[in-house]
Structure formats: C-alpha cells, structure tokens
XYZ file of C-alpha atoms in Angstrom:
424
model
C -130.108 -33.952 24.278
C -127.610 -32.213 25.201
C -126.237 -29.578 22.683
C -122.552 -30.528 22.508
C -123.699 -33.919 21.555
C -125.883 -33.422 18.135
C -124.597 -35.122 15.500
C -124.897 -32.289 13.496
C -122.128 -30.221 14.818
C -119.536 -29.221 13.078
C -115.616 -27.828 13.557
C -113.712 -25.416 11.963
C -110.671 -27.932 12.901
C -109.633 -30.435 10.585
C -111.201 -33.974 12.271
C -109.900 -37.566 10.188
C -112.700 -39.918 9.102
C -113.032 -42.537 12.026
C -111.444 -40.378 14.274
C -112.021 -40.720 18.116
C -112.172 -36.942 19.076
C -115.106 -35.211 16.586
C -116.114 -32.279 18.372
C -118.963 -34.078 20.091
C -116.008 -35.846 22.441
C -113.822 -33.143 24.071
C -111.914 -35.243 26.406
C -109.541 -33.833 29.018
C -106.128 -34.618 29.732
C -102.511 -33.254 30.390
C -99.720 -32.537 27.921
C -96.442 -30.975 27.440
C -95.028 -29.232 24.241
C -91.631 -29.872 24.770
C -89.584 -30.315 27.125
C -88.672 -26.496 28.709
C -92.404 -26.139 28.930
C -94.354 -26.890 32.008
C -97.640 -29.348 31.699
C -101.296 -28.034 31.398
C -104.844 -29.392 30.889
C -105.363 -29.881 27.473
C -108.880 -31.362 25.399
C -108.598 -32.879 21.638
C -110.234 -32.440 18.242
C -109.425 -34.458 16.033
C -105.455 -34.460 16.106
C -105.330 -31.296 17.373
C -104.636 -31.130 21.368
C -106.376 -27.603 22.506
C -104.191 -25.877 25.113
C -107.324 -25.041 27.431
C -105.151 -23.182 29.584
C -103.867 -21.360 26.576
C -107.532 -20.712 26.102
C -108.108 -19.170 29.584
C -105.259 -16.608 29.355
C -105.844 -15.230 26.207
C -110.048 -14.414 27.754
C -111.562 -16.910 25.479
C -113.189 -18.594 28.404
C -114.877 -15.617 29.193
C -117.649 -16.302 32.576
C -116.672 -20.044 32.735
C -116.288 -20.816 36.275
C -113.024 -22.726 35.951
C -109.839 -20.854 37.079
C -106.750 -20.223 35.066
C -104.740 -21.697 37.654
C -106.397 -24.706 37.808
C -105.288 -25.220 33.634
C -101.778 -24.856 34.469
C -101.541 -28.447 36.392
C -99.465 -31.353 35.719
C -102.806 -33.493 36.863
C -106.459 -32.613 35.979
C -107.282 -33.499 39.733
C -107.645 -29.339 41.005
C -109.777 -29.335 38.166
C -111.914 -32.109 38.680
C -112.400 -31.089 41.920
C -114.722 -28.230 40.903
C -117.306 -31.090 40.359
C -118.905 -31.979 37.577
C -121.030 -28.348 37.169
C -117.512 -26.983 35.737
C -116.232 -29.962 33.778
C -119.367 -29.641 32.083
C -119.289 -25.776 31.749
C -115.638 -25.921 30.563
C -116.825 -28.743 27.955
C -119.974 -26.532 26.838
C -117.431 -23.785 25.991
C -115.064 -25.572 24.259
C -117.435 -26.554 22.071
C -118.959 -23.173 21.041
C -115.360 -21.874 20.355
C -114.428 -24.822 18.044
C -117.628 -24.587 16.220
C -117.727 -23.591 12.360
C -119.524 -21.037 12.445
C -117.602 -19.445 15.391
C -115.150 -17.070 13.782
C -113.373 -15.506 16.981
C -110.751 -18.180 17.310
C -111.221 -19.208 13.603
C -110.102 -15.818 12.532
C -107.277 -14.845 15.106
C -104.377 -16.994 13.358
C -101.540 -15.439 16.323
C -104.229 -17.117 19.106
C -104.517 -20.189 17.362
C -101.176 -21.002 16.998
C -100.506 -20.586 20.784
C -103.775 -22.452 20.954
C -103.563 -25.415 18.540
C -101.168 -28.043 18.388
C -101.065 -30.961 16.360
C -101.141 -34.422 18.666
C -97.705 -35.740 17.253
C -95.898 -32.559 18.499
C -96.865 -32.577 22.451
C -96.169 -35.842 24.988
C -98.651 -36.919 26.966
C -98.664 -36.907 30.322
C -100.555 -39.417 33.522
C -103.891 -37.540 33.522
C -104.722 -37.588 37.047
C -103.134 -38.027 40.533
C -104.332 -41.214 41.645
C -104.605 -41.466 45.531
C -106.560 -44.645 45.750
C -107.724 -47.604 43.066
C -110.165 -50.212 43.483
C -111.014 -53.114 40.498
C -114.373 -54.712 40.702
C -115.464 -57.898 38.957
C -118.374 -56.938 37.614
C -118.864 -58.982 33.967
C -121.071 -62.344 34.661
C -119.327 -63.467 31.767
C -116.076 -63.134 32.634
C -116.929 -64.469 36.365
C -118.498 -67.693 35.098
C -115.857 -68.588 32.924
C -113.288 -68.268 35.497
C -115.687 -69.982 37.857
C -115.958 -72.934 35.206
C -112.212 -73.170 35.094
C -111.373 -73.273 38.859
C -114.218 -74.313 40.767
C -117.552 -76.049 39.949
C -118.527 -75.960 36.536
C -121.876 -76.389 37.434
C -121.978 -73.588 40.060
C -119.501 -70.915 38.829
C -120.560 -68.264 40.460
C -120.004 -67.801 44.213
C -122.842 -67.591 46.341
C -122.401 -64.094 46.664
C -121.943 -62.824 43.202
C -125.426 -61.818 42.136
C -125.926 -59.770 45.686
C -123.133 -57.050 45.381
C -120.014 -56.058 42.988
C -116.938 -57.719 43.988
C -114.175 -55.892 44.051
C -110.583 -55.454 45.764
C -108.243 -52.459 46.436
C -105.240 -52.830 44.440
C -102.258 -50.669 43.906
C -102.530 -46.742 42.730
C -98.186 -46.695 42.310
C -97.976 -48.867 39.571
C -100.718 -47.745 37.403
C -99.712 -46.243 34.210
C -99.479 -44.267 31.183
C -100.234 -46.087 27.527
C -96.857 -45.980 25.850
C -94.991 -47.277 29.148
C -93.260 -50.650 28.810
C -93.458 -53.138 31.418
C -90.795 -55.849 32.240
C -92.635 -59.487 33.111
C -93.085 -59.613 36.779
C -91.533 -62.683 38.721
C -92.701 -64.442 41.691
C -93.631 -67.687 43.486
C -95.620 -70.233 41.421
C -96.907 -73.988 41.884
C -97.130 -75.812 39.496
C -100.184 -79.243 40.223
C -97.322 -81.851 39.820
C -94.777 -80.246 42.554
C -95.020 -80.375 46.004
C -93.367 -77.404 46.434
C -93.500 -73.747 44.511
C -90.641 -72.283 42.585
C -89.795 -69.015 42.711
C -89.202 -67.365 38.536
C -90.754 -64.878 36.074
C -94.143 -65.530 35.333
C -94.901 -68.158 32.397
C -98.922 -66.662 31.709
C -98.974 -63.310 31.302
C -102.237 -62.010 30.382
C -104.185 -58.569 29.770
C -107.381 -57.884 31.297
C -109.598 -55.900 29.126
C -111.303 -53.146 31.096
C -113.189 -49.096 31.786
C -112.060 -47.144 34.853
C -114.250 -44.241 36.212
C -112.148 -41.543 37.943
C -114.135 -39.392 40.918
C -114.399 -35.452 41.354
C -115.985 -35.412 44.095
C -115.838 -36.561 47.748
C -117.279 -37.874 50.560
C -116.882 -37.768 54.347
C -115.798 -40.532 55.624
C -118.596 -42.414 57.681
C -121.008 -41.291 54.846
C -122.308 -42.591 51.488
C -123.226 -42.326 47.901
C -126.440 -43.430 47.087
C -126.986 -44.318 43.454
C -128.665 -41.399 41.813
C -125.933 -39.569 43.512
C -123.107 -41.402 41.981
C -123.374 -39.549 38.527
C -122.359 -36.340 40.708
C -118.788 -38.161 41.715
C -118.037 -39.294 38.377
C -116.074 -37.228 35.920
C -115.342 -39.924 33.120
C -113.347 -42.651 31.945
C -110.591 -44.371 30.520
C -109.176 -47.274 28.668
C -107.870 -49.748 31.557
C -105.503 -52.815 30.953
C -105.414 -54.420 34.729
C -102.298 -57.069 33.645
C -102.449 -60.552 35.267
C -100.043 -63.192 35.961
C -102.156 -65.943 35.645
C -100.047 -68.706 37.390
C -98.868 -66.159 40.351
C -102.467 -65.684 40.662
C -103.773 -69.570 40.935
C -100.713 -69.722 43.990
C -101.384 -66.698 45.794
C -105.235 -65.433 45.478
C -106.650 -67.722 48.439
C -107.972 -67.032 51.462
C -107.507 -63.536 50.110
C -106.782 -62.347 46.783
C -104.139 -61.419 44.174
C -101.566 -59.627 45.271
C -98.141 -59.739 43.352
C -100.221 -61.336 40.430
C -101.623 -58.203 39.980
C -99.650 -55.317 41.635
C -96.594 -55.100 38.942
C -98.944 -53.146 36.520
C -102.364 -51.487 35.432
C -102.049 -49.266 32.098
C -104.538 -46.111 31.613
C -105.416 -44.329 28.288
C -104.584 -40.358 27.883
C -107.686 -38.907 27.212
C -110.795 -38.830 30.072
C -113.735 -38.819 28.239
C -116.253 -37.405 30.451
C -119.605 -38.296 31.592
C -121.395 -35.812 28.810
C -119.915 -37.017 25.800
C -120.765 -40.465 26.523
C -124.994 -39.793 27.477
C -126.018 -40.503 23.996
C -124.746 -44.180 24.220
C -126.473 -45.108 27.706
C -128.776 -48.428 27.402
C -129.887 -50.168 29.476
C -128.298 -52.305 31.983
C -128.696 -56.143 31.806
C -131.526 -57.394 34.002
C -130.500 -58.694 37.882
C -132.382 -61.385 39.304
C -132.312 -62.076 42.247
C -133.548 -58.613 43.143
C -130.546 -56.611 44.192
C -131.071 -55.168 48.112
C -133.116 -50.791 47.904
C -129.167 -49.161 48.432
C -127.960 -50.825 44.940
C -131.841 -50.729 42.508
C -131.032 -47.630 41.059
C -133.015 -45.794 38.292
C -132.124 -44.798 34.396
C -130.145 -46.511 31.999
C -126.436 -46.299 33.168
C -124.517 -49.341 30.856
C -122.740 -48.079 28.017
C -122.894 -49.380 24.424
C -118.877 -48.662 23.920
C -116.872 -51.491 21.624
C -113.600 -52.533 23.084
C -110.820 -54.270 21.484
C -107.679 -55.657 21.945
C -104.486 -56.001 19.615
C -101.598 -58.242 20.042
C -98.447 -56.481 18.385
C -95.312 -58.957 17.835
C -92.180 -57.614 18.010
C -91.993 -57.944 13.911
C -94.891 -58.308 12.135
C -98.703 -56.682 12.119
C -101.310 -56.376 14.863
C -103.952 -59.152 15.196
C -107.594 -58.814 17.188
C -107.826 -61.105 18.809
C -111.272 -59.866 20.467
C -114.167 -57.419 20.083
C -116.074 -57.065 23.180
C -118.583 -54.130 24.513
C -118.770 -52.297 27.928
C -122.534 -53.180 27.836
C -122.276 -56.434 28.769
C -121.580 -55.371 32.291
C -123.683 -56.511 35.313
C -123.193 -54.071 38.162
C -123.150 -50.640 36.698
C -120.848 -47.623 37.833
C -123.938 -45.940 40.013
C -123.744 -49.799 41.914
C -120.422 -49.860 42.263
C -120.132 -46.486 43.656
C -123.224 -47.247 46.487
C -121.805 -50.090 47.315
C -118.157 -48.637 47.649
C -119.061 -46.357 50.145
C -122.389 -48.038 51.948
C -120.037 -48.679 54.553
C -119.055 -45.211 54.833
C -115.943 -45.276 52.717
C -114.737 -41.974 51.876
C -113.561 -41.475 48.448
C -111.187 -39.091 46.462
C -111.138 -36.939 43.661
C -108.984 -38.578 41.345
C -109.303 -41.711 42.815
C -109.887 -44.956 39.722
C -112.487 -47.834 39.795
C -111.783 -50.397 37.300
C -114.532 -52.280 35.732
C -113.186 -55.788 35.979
C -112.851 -57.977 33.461
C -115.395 -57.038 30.376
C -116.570 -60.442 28.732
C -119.247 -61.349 25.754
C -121.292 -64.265 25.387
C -118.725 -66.053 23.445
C -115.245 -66.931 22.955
C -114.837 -63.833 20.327
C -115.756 -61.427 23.265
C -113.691 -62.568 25.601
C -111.622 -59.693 28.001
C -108.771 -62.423 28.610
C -106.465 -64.616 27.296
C -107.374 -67.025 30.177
C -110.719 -67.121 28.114
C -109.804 -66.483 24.912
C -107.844 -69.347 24.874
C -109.788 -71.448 27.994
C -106.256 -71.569 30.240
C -104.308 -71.832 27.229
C -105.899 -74.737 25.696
C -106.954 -73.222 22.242
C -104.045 -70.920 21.397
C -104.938 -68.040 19.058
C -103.056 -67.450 15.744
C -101.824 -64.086 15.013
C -101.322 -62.557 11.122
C -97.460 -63.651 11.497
C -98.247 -67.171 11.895
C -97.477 -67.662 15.248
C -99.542 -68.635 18.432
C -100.060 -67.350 21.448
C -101.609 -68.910 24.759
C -100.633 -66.135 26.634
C -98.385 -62.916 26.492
C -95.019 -63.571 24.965
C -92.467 -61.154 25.814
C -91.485 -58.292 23.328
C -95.306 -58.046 22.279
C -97.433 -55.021 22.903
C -100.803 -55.088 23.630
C -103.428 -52.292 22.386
C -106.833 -52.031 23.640
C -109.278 -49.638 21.400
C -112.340 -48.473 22.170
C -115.270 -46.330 20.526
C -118.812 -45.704 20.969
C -120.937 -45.163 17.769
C -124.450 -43.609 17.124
C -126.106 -41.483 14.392
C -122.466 -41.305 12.463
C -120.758 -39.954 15.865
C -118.174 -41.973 16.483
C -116.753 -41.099 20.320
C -113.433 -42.929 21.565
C -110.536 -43.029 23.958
C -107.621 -43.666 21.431
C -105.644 -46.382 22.955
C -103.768 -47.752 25.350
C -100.544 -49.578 24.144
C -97.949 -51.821 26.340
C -95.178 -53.218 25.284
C -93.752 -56.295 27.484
C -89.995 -56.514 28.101
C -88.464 -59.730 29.600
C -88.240 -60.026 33.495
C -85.170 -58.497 34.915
C-alpha cells in the first residue's frame, strides 16, 4: 500500500466526520481568495483548501520536483504535465506536512495562515484547460435499457457493443464548473404524431450521471497507448453531469449522433482526485465475454468501487435521491478506453476529459438517468415536496455526490450542483 493511503493517518487539521477530503484524499484544484488575488493550485483537507503554491514559496516543498511557477496557474494543466511521477511526489509531500506528528507547519502559526484557508472563504475556479472531450458509453446497463426503449427489446445492444467502448467527441466550450446555472437549451423536436418537427425549448431535460478521467500526458499523433500504459496518462477524476435533452436527442442522433441534444452543457466537480488516492478501492472489472480483441485484455483490477448519487433540489423545498449507483458497474474500464482512443493513432492532450458514459445498476434504484429512472417518463418519481418529476423541471438543481469507502476512509469529490433556469 501506498503510505499516503493507510487508514491510520492522521492530521493536525481539523477534518468533519463524513468528510470527503481526510488526509488520505489530497485532491488538486484551483482557487482564488478574493477577488484582487490571482488563482493558484490548491489541495483540500477537510475544509481547509491548502495554498500549495503558498507551500512552495515559503521552502516547505523542499526537493519536490514540481516548480513554483507551475503553482501559480489559473489551470492545473502546466502541472499535470509533469506526469504523473510529480503529481504523485507533490501528493506524497503534502501528506507528510499535514501529518500530526509533523510539527514544522503545525508550529509556524504566521505560515499557516498564509497557508490555510477555510473552503467557504476562497471561490473555486475550472480546474483544468480542457482542449479536447470525448464521452464513451461504457455501462451495459445503461446501454440495454436505452436499447430496450428504442430499438429491439430483445436485442438491445448493437452488434458492436461488446467489441469496443463507444464513444463520441463532444464539446470542450461548454463544459463547466459545479455552481454554474444553465438555461434549458431549445431546438428542433418531433414529436410521433406530427409530420413535421417544431422548433422550442426542450420538454425532457435529463442529467446523465457520470466519472471523467483528465490526461497528463501525451502522445504523438500516429501512435498509441496500450493498456498497461494508460495508468501513465491518467492524472484523476471528477464528478461529470453530461446533460441531455432527451427529445432533441430521439430527432437528431441518427445516422450520426447527438449534437445540440448534448452540446448546451456538461458540469465538472472542483476537486481532481488523483489516481493514488483512489488505488485502495480498485476491484475488479466485470467479466467480458465475448473475448475482447489482445490491444483492449488488459491486466489488474482497474473498476472502481466509488458510490454515486444524484439529488434533485426544487426551487423550495428539500433535496430528494432519487438514485444510488456505483462506478463499478462499468464495462469498459479507463485503461480500455484509453487503448482504444488512440489505437488509431489519436494523439491526446494533457488536460484533455473522457467521460464515462452513462453509469447504471442492475435496477431501477441505480439508474444514471431519468430516461431510466422513470422508463421515458412513464413512472415519475416523487420528491420530499410532494411533487413529481418525469424529467428536469426548470428552477431545480441537480447534485451528484460521490465517495469511495474502505477500512473507515471515506474518499470523495464533493459535488457537483446545477441549477436549471428557463430557456431564453
């Protein structure tokens, strides 16, 4: 194991019960502590955002190989592109400074005040720089349900499915940062008793419960990333709500996909939790059969046992779950995806952001969707107010949670919350 990750380490900051940043975690992001100040990388304990850059100039970093200059970004992407050798040096010494029996930051009140700041007093800022984004479809779940509901119920998933992770490239502008509203995105729908298709806001809104991986590393193009190489590109992930308009989508997606169903929006968690925090929840992946082709069999266990949830907000009123679902469940792993991006000789970016898909359960409680949750709107969920929902009303906000937990570590991304406005 790696050291960083015993449960028995301790900080000499105070961390909440339940929270999502013990010091096992140590995510990375970027923050700002007020307005006259410029952004920097920052990590988290508890509710305390570390100024790492802070860190650096004051020569607590001491031989780490990471460069002050690269801690005074408004993007973690210089960073990241030291690979993940220095993310995980960087996280290694975070760790020994924060621990409680390290008294040299402990001690020095003036350093830790320049240091230490609580999370409520500092914005938060897009993480990383994202040049290029691709969302796979990688939950059999999720694929056979929408399978059942459009095509043959009896042969939901294409041909294809079981033989490589599906994916598309979607749109890097319009992906962003928890706490962002969104208006409801219009365009051309049809509905099955019209000749014709209308042109209006979109009438099924829906979130899509998902991980994204972000890359640190690069390729040339005309080259590729074989799967025990993968973990190499891979700096960590994030919370990822890939919105959907459901009936834009049924209009527009053939011959080739969504387009304006899915370009409006895509909101990202704060916090990148990397690689090394999240080894001690690796399992195994689910099993693949057929036999996948020698560039995707891959070795080691590379799913993730991380629960995911997600919260519908009304304007007035409490949140409601309305489903618990786990990264696990996933078919094609991250190492997969990754091979098969770039088999072709794709050449990929640091920074750049691979969303998971859709991340389904067996059942109707684990459902990534509203399309499933409530099977196209024909089982509408009831929320704490009273009211229903079939799909995403405007003026709610939709959280998505997640946490891994093992040996009372409990490691997390905090959230990612959207609130939707009506179309303008």
């Amino acid at each position: 194991m790696n050291p960083t990750n015993s449960p028995k380490l301790t900080t000499w900051l105070t961390v909440p019960e339940q929270s999502d940043f013990p010091i096992q975690n140590i995510p990375f992001g970027i923050f700002r502590s007020n307005a006259s100040t410029p952004p920097r990388v920052g990590s988290r304990i508890g509710d305390t955002v570390i100024d790492i850059h802070a860190l650096s100039t004051l020569g607590y970093l001491g031989n780490c190989p990471v460069p002050t200059e690269a801690l005074a970004q408004d993007k973690l992407n210089a960073f990241f592109a030291m690979g993940r050798p220095a993310i995980t040096a960087l996280r290694n010494k975070i760790s020994e400074i924060f621990r409680s029996d390290n008294a040299v930051l402990r001690d020095h009140e003036d350093h830790r005040l320049l240091i230490c700041q609580q999370v409520n007093e500092v914005t938060m800022l897009m993480p990383v720089f994202i040049q290029d984004y691709t969302d796979f479809y990688s939950s059999m779940e999720h694929a056979t349900n929408a399978g059942k509901m459009f095509r043959d119920p009896a042969n939901a998933l294409l041909p294809n499915w079981k033989h490589l992770p599906v994916g598309y490239h979607g749109r890097s502008s319009s992906i962003i940062l928890s706490g962002t509203d969104i208006h409801r995105p219009k365009g051309q729908t049809k509905a099955d008793d019209q000749d014709m298709p209308s042109f209006g806001p979109c009438k099924l809104l829906d979130f899509e419960l998902e991980m994204a991986f972000i890359t640190c590393k690069e390729n040339k193009l005309g080259s590729s990333v074989s799967t025990s190489e993968a973990p190499d590109y891979i700096a960590g992930f994030v919370l990822f709500n890939d919105w959907s308009a459901r009936d834009i989508q049924k209009w527009e997606y053939v011959p080739l996909g969504p387009f304006l169903s899915k370009n409006f929006a895509s909101s990202i968690s704060a916090w990148v939790v990397t690689l090394d925090a999240l080894e001690p929840f690796q399992v195994a992946s689910p099993k693949q059969d057929p036999p996948v082709l020698p560039y995707l069999q891959y070795k080691g266990d590379w799913n993730y046992n991380i629960n995911l949830e997600v919260w519908i907000q009304p304007e007035k009123g409490e949140s409601t779950r309305v489903t618990l679902s786990n990264f696990k469940y996933m078919y094609w792993n991250i190492c997969q995806q990754l091979a098969h991006h770039t088999v072709n000789g794709c050449n990929i970016q640091v920074g750049d952001l691979y969303g998971s898909g859709t991340i389904s359960g067996p059942d109707d409680t684990s459902y990534g969707s509203m399309l499933e949750i409530t099977w196209r709107g024909s089982k509408p969920v009831k929320l704490k107010d009273g009211s229903e929902r079939k799909f995403i009303q405007d003026s709610d906000t939709v959280i998505l949670k997640g946490y891994a937990e093992k040996d009372g570590v409990r490691i997390g991304f905090g959230e990612v919350s959207t609130k939707v406005l009506p179309a303008i």
